[in-house]
Amino acid sequence: MSTPTARAPEISCKQLVELVTEYLEGTMPAGERARFEGHLEACDGCSTYVEQMRETISALGHIPPESLSAGAERSLLDAFRGWRSDQARP
Amino acid sequence: MESASAKPDDRLLERLRSGDEQAFTQLVEEWSPMLMRLALAHVPSRAVAEEAVQDTWVAVLHGIDRFEGRSSLRTWVISILLNKSRTQGERERRILPFSLLRRREEEGRDEPSVPPDRFQGRRGEAPGQWARPPLEWASPEETLASDATRSALLEAIAALPPRQRDVITMRDVLGLSSEEVRNALEVSETNQRVLLHRARSKVRAALEEHFESEAA
């Protein structure tokens, strides 16, 4: 773990972890972004941390979809037909 | 040339309103997996989630004539589902005092992303820098997609306060845009980001704990 290069005002590791989402969302102002990336280049702990946030996001994206059972789909179709015939009634 | 108002939603809406069965079944097939995932973040079982999803579609049919298109059709359907599954979830659990406590907690922006004791204190050599930095995770590709990781993720999401649960499920599990999430939950851009940040930080911490206990 190395000390980030002196650049005023510096971001500490403790502050950096609070800014990760702003950074990943691309909503960080350019100046702050430069300081954030400067810190990352010099700090293994924070690079690992940001990498783990990316890995977490990617793992969440791999959670498979959860489908509706065939029975539920059938009863929805019935509900739809019932609704349609109610609509058709004057 | 289509006019600016002829969004893809408009044709679909027209077909639904006119009782086009194929439009309905197609929509149910396409969107129900997403609705199930969201419902499961609030209710204790698949059966209850299915009920919430079915109730949602029925509410969509009965409300479709009143839908004004101020948000996208998908956002509107999602917000109906969220209302149904939250009510359903609260009814099942009956933990009102607890959920109020959670709500207060989820608004708290001071809640740290990483426990403060993992950083050096004021008397340390370099205050605010890592005292106990995270250790790299091994072979992320396979490990991150494994069944054990998936259960750890779902468990971590279930432990979040309700709105953090919604935001992380919509953004990271379902891949919806921040705009859709803002509209479905009626929160500001900043608020959406704060909720997402809190949620992701906690899920990362849960994964870290999961990998460390697996390694031990």
XYZ file of N, CA, C and O in Angstrom, chain A residues 1-4 10 12-22 24-25 27 39 43-46 48-49 51-53 55-73 75-77 79-81 83-84 86-87, chain B residues 16-17 19-21 24-25 28-29 32-33 36-37 40 46 50 53-54 57-58 61-62 64-65 112-114 119 128-130 133-137 140 144 150 153-154 157 168 171-173 189 192-193 196-198 200-201 203-204 207-208:
464
model
N 0.853 -1.193 0.000
C 0.000 0.000 0.000
C 0.886 1.239 0.000
O 1.675 1.456 0.902
N 0.761 2.067 -1.017
C 1.632 3.233 -1.089
C 0.837 4.516 -0.876
O -0.381 4.529 -0.961
N 1.524 5.576 -0.600
C 0.891 6.857 -0.360
C 0.631 7.546 -1.693
O 1.519 7.598 -2.535
N -0.602 8.032 -1.923
C -0.841 8.718 -3.183
C 0.015 9.985 -3.310
O 0.343 10.603 -2.311
N -6.008 16.349 -1.299
C -5.978 14.908 -1.523
C -7.255 14.194 -1.064
O -7.913 14.631 -0.145
N -8.590 10.866 0.767
C -8.094 9.722 1.545
C -8.828 8.467 1.086
O -9.868 8.550 0.419
N -8.302 7.301 1.460
C -8.957 6.031 1.102
C -10.370 5.991 1.685
O -11.318 5.542 1.044
N -10.483 6.511 2.899
C -11.764 6.517 3.591
C -12.787 7.370 2.841
O -13.980 7.060 2.833
N -12.325 8.441 2.211
C -13.223 9.277 1.405
C -13.490 8.640 0.050
O -14.600 8.705 -0.476
N -12.462 8.023 -0.509
C -12.615 7.437 -1.844
C -13.729 6.397 -1.903
O -14.522 6.380 -2.851
N -13.810 5.546 -0.888
C -14.830 4.483 -0.928
C -16.255 5.046 -0.958
O -17.183 4.358 -1.368
N -16.404 6.303 -0.530
C -17.737 6.922 -0.566
C -18.048 7.516 -1.940
O -19.166 7.921 -2.213
N -17.039 7.599 -2.795
C -17.216 8.257 -4.095
C -17.289 7.286 -5.261
O -17.451 7.692 -6.417
N -17.161 5.991 -4.959
C -17.043 4.989 -6.033
C -18.239 4.998 -6.993
O -18.070 4.945 -8.206
N -19.444 5.089 -6.436
C -20.616 5.035 -7.323
C -20.702 6.277 -8.209
O -20.985 6.177 -9.403
N -20.401 7.414 -7.626
C -20.377 8.642 -8.419
C -19.361 8.499 -9.557
O -19.598 8.916 -10.681
N -18.231 5.537 -10.911
C -18.667 4.519 -11.880
C -19.874 4.982 -12.699
O -20.050 4.557 -13.836
N -20.696 5.849 -12.124
C -21.872 6.359 -12.832
C -21.487 7.460 -13.832
O -22.318 7.884 -14.622
N -20.794 10.537 -13.073
C -21.409 11.823 -12.731
C -20.449 12.723 -11.953
O -20.838 13.737 -11.404
N -5.412 8.976 -7.267
C -5.329 8.176 -6.045
C -5.282 6.681 -6.396
O -4.456 5.936 -5.862
N -2.612 3.712 -5.275
C -3.070 2.978 -4.093
C -3.650 1.615 -4.465
O -4.720 1.524 -5.066
N -2.952 0.552 -4.093
C -3.405 -0.804 -4.404
C -4.715 -1.151 -3.704
O -5.593 -1.790 -4.288
N -4.829 -0.728 -2.443
C -6.027 -1.042 -1.671
C -7.277 -0.501 -2.352
O -8.274 -1.213 -2.511
N -7.207 0.752 -2.782
C -8.377 1.373 -3.414
C -8.624 0.803 -4.813
O -9.779 0.676 -5.228
N -8.085 -2.254 -5.718
C -8.752 -3.526 -5.455
C -10.216 -3.282 -5.065
O -11.118 -3.967 -5.530
N -10.407 -2.267 -4.233
C -11.770 -1.965 -3.779
C -12.685 -1.631 -4.963
O -13.790 -2.181 -5.094
N -12.221 -2.364 -8.090
C -12.356 -3.570 -8.905
C -13.426 -4.499 -8.309
O -14.253 -5.059 -9.035
N -13.438 -4.619 -6.991
C -14.446 -5.472 -6.342
C -15.856 -4.915 -6.511
O -16.817 -5.674 -6.613
N -15.980 -3.601 -6.543
C -17.304 -3.014 -6.790
C -17.747 -3.378 -8.207
O -18.902 -3.739 -8.427
N -16.785 -6.016 -9.899
C -17.067 -7.455 -9.905
C -18.426 -7.744 -9.259
O -19.159 -8.630 -9.709
N -18.728 -6.986 -8.221
C -20.025 -7.146 -7.555
C -21.156 -6.828 -8.532
O -22.129 -7.581 -8.654
N -21.017 -5.718 -9.254
C -22.034 -5.309 -10.219
C -22.188 -6.375 -11.304
O -23.306 -6.751 -11.682
N -21.050 -6.892 -11.770
C -21.116 -7.894 -12.832
C -21.746 -9.194 -12.318
O -22.561 -9.819 -13.010
N -21.431 -9.573 -11.077
C -22.043 -10.777 -10.501
C -23.559 -10.604 -10.352
O -24.329 -11.520 -10.619
N -23.992 -9.407 -9.956
C -25.429 -9.139 -9.822
C -26.132 -9.277 -11.171
O -27.252 -9.763 -11.257
N -25.430 -8.883 -12.231
C -25.992 -8.973 -13.576
C -26.122 -10.404 -14.080
O -26.797 -10.652 -15.069
N -25.453 -11.345 -13.383
C -25.538 -12.753 -13.791
C -26.619 -13.544 -13.062
O -26.767 -14.736 -13.277
N -27.346 -12.869 -12.165
C -28.433 -13.574 -11.486
C -29.499 -13.888 -12.539
O -29.955 -12.995 -13.237
N -29.856 -15.160 -12.698
C -30.770 -15.533 -13.791
C -32.200 -15.038 -13.551
O -32.595 -14.825 -12.403
N -32.953 -14.858 -14.641
C -34.335 -14.411 -14.497
C -35.196 -15.467 -13.832
O -34.848 -16.651 -13.781
N -36.308 -15.019 -13.319
C -37.206 -15.880 -12.547
C -38.530 -15.861 -13.295
O -39.161 -14.829 -13.386
N -38.924 -16.996 -13.887
C -40.120 -16.879 -14.731
C -41.403 -17.229 -13.998
O -41.395 -17.852 -12.936
N -42.494 -16.823 -14.605
C -43.826 -17.096 -14.084
C -44.174 -18.538 -14.449
O -43.839 -19.002 -15.532
N -44.859 -19.245 -13.573
C -45.223 -20.633 -13.877
C -46.266 -20.665 -14.987
O -46.975 -19.683 -15.220
N -46.340 -21.813 -15.673
C -47.303 -21.953 -16.765
C -48.726 -21.752 -16.252
O -49.567 -21.147 -16.919
N -48.986 -22.247 -15.035
C -50.311 -22.099 -14.443
C -50.692 -20.638 -14.253
O -51.816 -20.227 -14.554
N -49.736 -19.857 -13.771
C -49.987 -18.434 -13.553
C -50.230 -17.729 -14.883
O -51.094 -16.861 -14.992
N -49.462 -18.124 -15.909
C -49.657 -17.506 -17.225
C -51.042 -17.824 -17.777
O -51.689 -16.967 -18.372
N -53.751 -18.501 -16.018
C -54.837 -17.806 -15.335
C -54.830 -16.314 -15.694
O -55.872 -15.660 -15.661
N -53.653 -15.798 -16.074
C -53.618 -14.410 -16.553
C -54.349 -14.268 -17.882
O -55.008 -13.265 -18.142
N -54.199 -15.284 -18.711
C -54.885 -15.264 -20.004
C -56.404 -15.268 -19.787
O -57.147 -14.543 -20.450
N -57.881 -14.105 -17.131
C -58.216 -12.784 -16.612
C -58.321 -11.781 -17.760
O -59.206 -10.931 -17.785
N -57.405 -11.918 -18.735
C -57.425 -11.014 -19.882
C -58.711 -11.180 -20.679
O -59.366 -10.195 -21.050
N -59.087 -12.429 -20.931
C -60.304 -12.676 -21.717
C -61.548 -12.158 -20.986
O -62.446 -11.588 -21.611
N -61.577 -9.668 -18.870
C -61.501 -8.211 -18.959
C -61.986 -7.732 -20.322
O -62.758 -6.779 -20.428
N -61.567 -8.461 -21.366
C -61.931 -8.052 -22.724
C -63.431 -8.164 -22.959
O -64.031 -7.284 -23.578
N -65.705 -7.918 -20.677
C -66.331 -6.823 -19.910
C -66.250 -5.512 -20.684
O -67.173 -4.712 -20.677
N -65.097 -5.316 -21.349
C -64.885 -4.087 -22.127
C -65.883 -4.004 -23.265
O -66.382 -2.941 -23.597
N -53.222 -3.095 -26.658
C -53.741 -3.594 -25.386
C -55.158 -3.102 -25.140
O -56.044 -3.868 -24.768
N -55.344 -1.812 -25.364
C -56.667 -1.223 -25.109
C -57.734 -1.822 -26.002
O -58.885 -1.911 -25.618
N -57.830 -4.829 -26.855
C -58.065 -6.228 -26.494
C -57.278 -7.234 -27.316
O -57.688 -8.376 -27.475
N -56.118 -6.822 -27.814
C -55.258 -7.705 -28.618
C -54.560 -8.717 -27.693
O -53.647 -8.381 -26.936
N -55.029 -9.967 -27.778
C -54.530 -11.000 -26.869
C -53.045 -11.266 -27.045
O -52.308 -11.493 -26.081
N -50.920 -8.771 -25.293
C -50.905 -9.003 -23.850
C -49.992 -10.168 -23.470
O -49.126 -10.023 -22.600
N -50.154 -11.309 -24.143
C -49.338 -12.471 -23.757
C -47.852 -12.201 -24.007
O -47.001 -12.629 -23.232
N -46.645 -10.065 -21.155
C -46.568 -10.877 -19.930
C -45.305 -11.741 -19.967
O -44.566 -11.834 -18.983
N -45.036 -12.324 -21.130
C -43.852 -13.162 -21.255
C -42.567 -12.359 -21.109
O -41.623 -12.788 -20.460
N -42.685 -10.336 -17.215
C -42.924 -11.037 -15.946
C -41.646 -11.493 -15.234
O -41.573 -11.402 -14.009
N -40.600 -11.981 -15.971
C -39.383 -12.368 -15.254
C -38.787 -11.213 -14.459
O -38.347 -11.395 -13.315
N -41.058 -10.643 -11.464
C -40.862 -11.695 -10.463
C -39.620 -11.399 -9.616
O -39.643 -11.524 -8.394
N -38.538 -11.017 -10.274
C -37.289 -10.726 -9.579
C -37.494 -9.600 -8.567
O -37.036 -9.665 -7.427
N -39.725 -10.762 -5.672
C -38.992 -11.654 -4.765
C -38.066 -10.910 -3.814
O -37.644 -11.453 -2.796
N -41.841 -17.757 -3.694
C -42.191 -17.711 -5.106
C -43.688 -17.583 -5.306
O -44.160 -16.847 -6.159
N -45.538 -14.652 -7.305
C -46.396 -14.880 -8.472
C -47.731 -14.191 -8.306
O -48.278 -13.626 -9.249
N -47.297 -10.554 -9.000
C -47.136 -10.299 -10.433
C -48.492 -10.426 -11.147
O -48.848 -9.590 -11.979
N -49.259 -11.440 -10.781
C -50.581 -11.599 -11.388
C -51.480 -10.416 -11.060
O -52.137 -9.863 -11.937
N -50.615 -7.447 -13.253
C -51.130 -7.476 -14.627
C -52.620 -7.175 -14.672
O -53.113 -6.494 -15.570
N -53.348 -7.691 -13.681
C -54.783 -7.407 -13.651
C -55.008 -5.908 -13.416
O -55.832 -5.275 -14.085
N -54.446 -4.016 -16.637
C -55.597 -4.080 -17.542
C -56.680 -3.097 -17.115
O -57.225 -2.360 -17.932
N -56.961 -3.094 -15.815
C -58.046 -2.235 -15.352
C -57.674 -0.758 -15.317
O -58.558 0.085 -15.279
N -55.495 0.647 -17.622
C -54.842 1.052 -18.866
C -55.537 2.220 -19.571
O -54.885 3.024 -20.240
N -56.826 2.351 -19.388
C -57.528 3.470 -20.005
C -57.196 4.794 -19.329
O -57.301 5.847 -19.935
N -21.316 4.660 6.928
C -20.098 4.467 6.128
C -20.182 3.248 5.212
O -20.817 2.258 5.555
N -19.543 3.335 4.036
C -19.535 2.229 3.073
C -18.664 1.083 3.553
O -18.871 -0.069 3.194
N -17.630 1.432 4.319
C -16.682 0.453 4.848
C -16.530 0.774 6.337
O -16.448 1.946 6.697
N -9.749 1.587 8.441
C -8.836 2.667 8.062
C -8.010 3.086 9.269
O -8.402 2.842 10.409
N -6.820 7.924 7.711
C -7.763 7.853 6.591
C -7.338 6.901 5.493
O -8.071 6.667 4.548
N -6.128 6.331 5.614
C -5.725 5.329 4.621
C -5.990 3.930 5.174
O -6.168 3.749 6.368
N -5.990 2.965 4.273
C -6.337 1.607 4.668
C -5.444 1.099 5.803
O -4.216 1.254 5.740
N -6.668 -3.276 4.085
C -7.196 -3.115 2.723
C -7.873 -4.399 2.232
O -7.593 -5.477 2.741
N -8.769 -4.275 1.252
C -9.402 -5.486 0.707
C -8.371 -6.345 -0.020
O -7.425 -5.818 -0.603
N -8.550 -7.656 0.047
C -7.657 -8.572 -0.666
C -8.327 -8.973 -1.974
O -9.535 -9.195 -2.010
N -7.532 -9.049 -3.024
C -8.099 -9.402 -4.329
C -8.860 -10.716 -4.269
O -8.439 -11.651 -3.605
N -9.977 -10.793 -5.022
C -10.737 -12.032 -5.081
C -10.130 -12.935 -6.153
O -9.780 -12.481 -7.241
N -12.209 -14.437 -10.473
C -13.565 -13.885 -10.364
C -14.555 -14.453 -11.376
O -15.697 -14.695 -11.021
N -17.658 -15.741 -9.468
C -18.727 -14.750 -9.369
C -20.041 -15.242 -9.955
O -21.100 -14.748 -9.622
N -24.237 -16.657 -5.958
C -25.587 -16.160 -6.232
C -26.429 -16.144 -4.965
O -27.135 -15.167 -4.685
N -25.366 -13.295 -2.824
C -25.850 -12.022 -3.356
C -27.320 -11.798 -3.003
O -27.699 -10.727 -2.529
N -28.136 -12.837 -3.230
C -29.575 -12.693 -2.961
C -29.841 -12.469 -1.482
O -30.712 -11.698 -1.096
N -28.967 -8.884 -0.707
C -30.004 -7.962 -1.176
C -31.200 -7.992 -0.229
O -31.748 -6.958 0.131
N -30.991 -1.431 -6.268
C -29.925 -2.326 -6.735
C -30.501 -3.441 -7.621
O -29.879 -3.854 -8.600
N -31.297 -1.617 -11.052
C -30.118 -1.174 -11.785
C -29.177 -2.327 -12.138
O -28.805 -2.506 -13.295
N -28.774 -3.106 -11.138
C -27.687 -4.067 -11.367
C -28.151 -5.479 -11.716
O -27.478 -6.171 -12.466
N -29.288 -5.902 -11.177
C -29.768 -7.244 -11.521
C -30.538 -7.199 -12.845
O -30.333 -8.025 -13.723
N -32.246 12.293 -8.717
C -31.059 11.642 -9.248
C -30.046 11.375 -8.125
O -29.480 10.288 -8.022
N -31.267 8.582 -5.840
C -31.109 7.292 -6.499
C -29.670 6.820 -6.370
O -29.400 5.667 -6.071
N -28.736 7.728 -6.598
C -27.326 7.354 -6.544
C -26.888 6.999 -5.124
O -26.110 6.070 -4.917
N -28.229 3.580 -4.382
C -27.455 2.582 -5.124
C -26.083 2.371 -4.476
O -25.613 1.249 -4.328
N -25.476 3.477 -4.070
C -24.156 3.386 -3.450
C -24.189 2.607 -2.135
O -23.351 1.734 -1.902
N -25.174 2.925 -1.298
C -25.308 2.205 -0.026
C -25.500 0.715 -0.289
O -24.906 -0.140 0.356
N -24.802 -1.134 -3.062
C -23.641 -1.811 -3.647
C -22.541 -2.005 -2.616
O -21.876 -3.046 -2.585
N -22.340 -1.011 -1.766
C -21.275 -1.109 -0.762
C -21.542 -2.279 0.178
O -20.629 -3.040 0.530
N -23.468 -4.932 -0.447
C -23.399 -6.210 -1.148
C -21.936 -6.602 -1.381
O -21.561 -7.764 -1.237
N -21.093 -5.625 -1.715
C -19.666 -5.928 -1.859
C -19.105 -6.472 -0.544
O -18.382 -7.476 -0.518
N -20.137 -10.003 -0.051
C -19.371 -10.921 -0.906
C -17.980 -11.152 -0.341
O -17.471 -12.267 -0.343
N -17.374 -10.083 0.140
C -16.040 -10.177 0.745
C -16.073 -11.175 1.905
O -15.234 -12.074 1.996
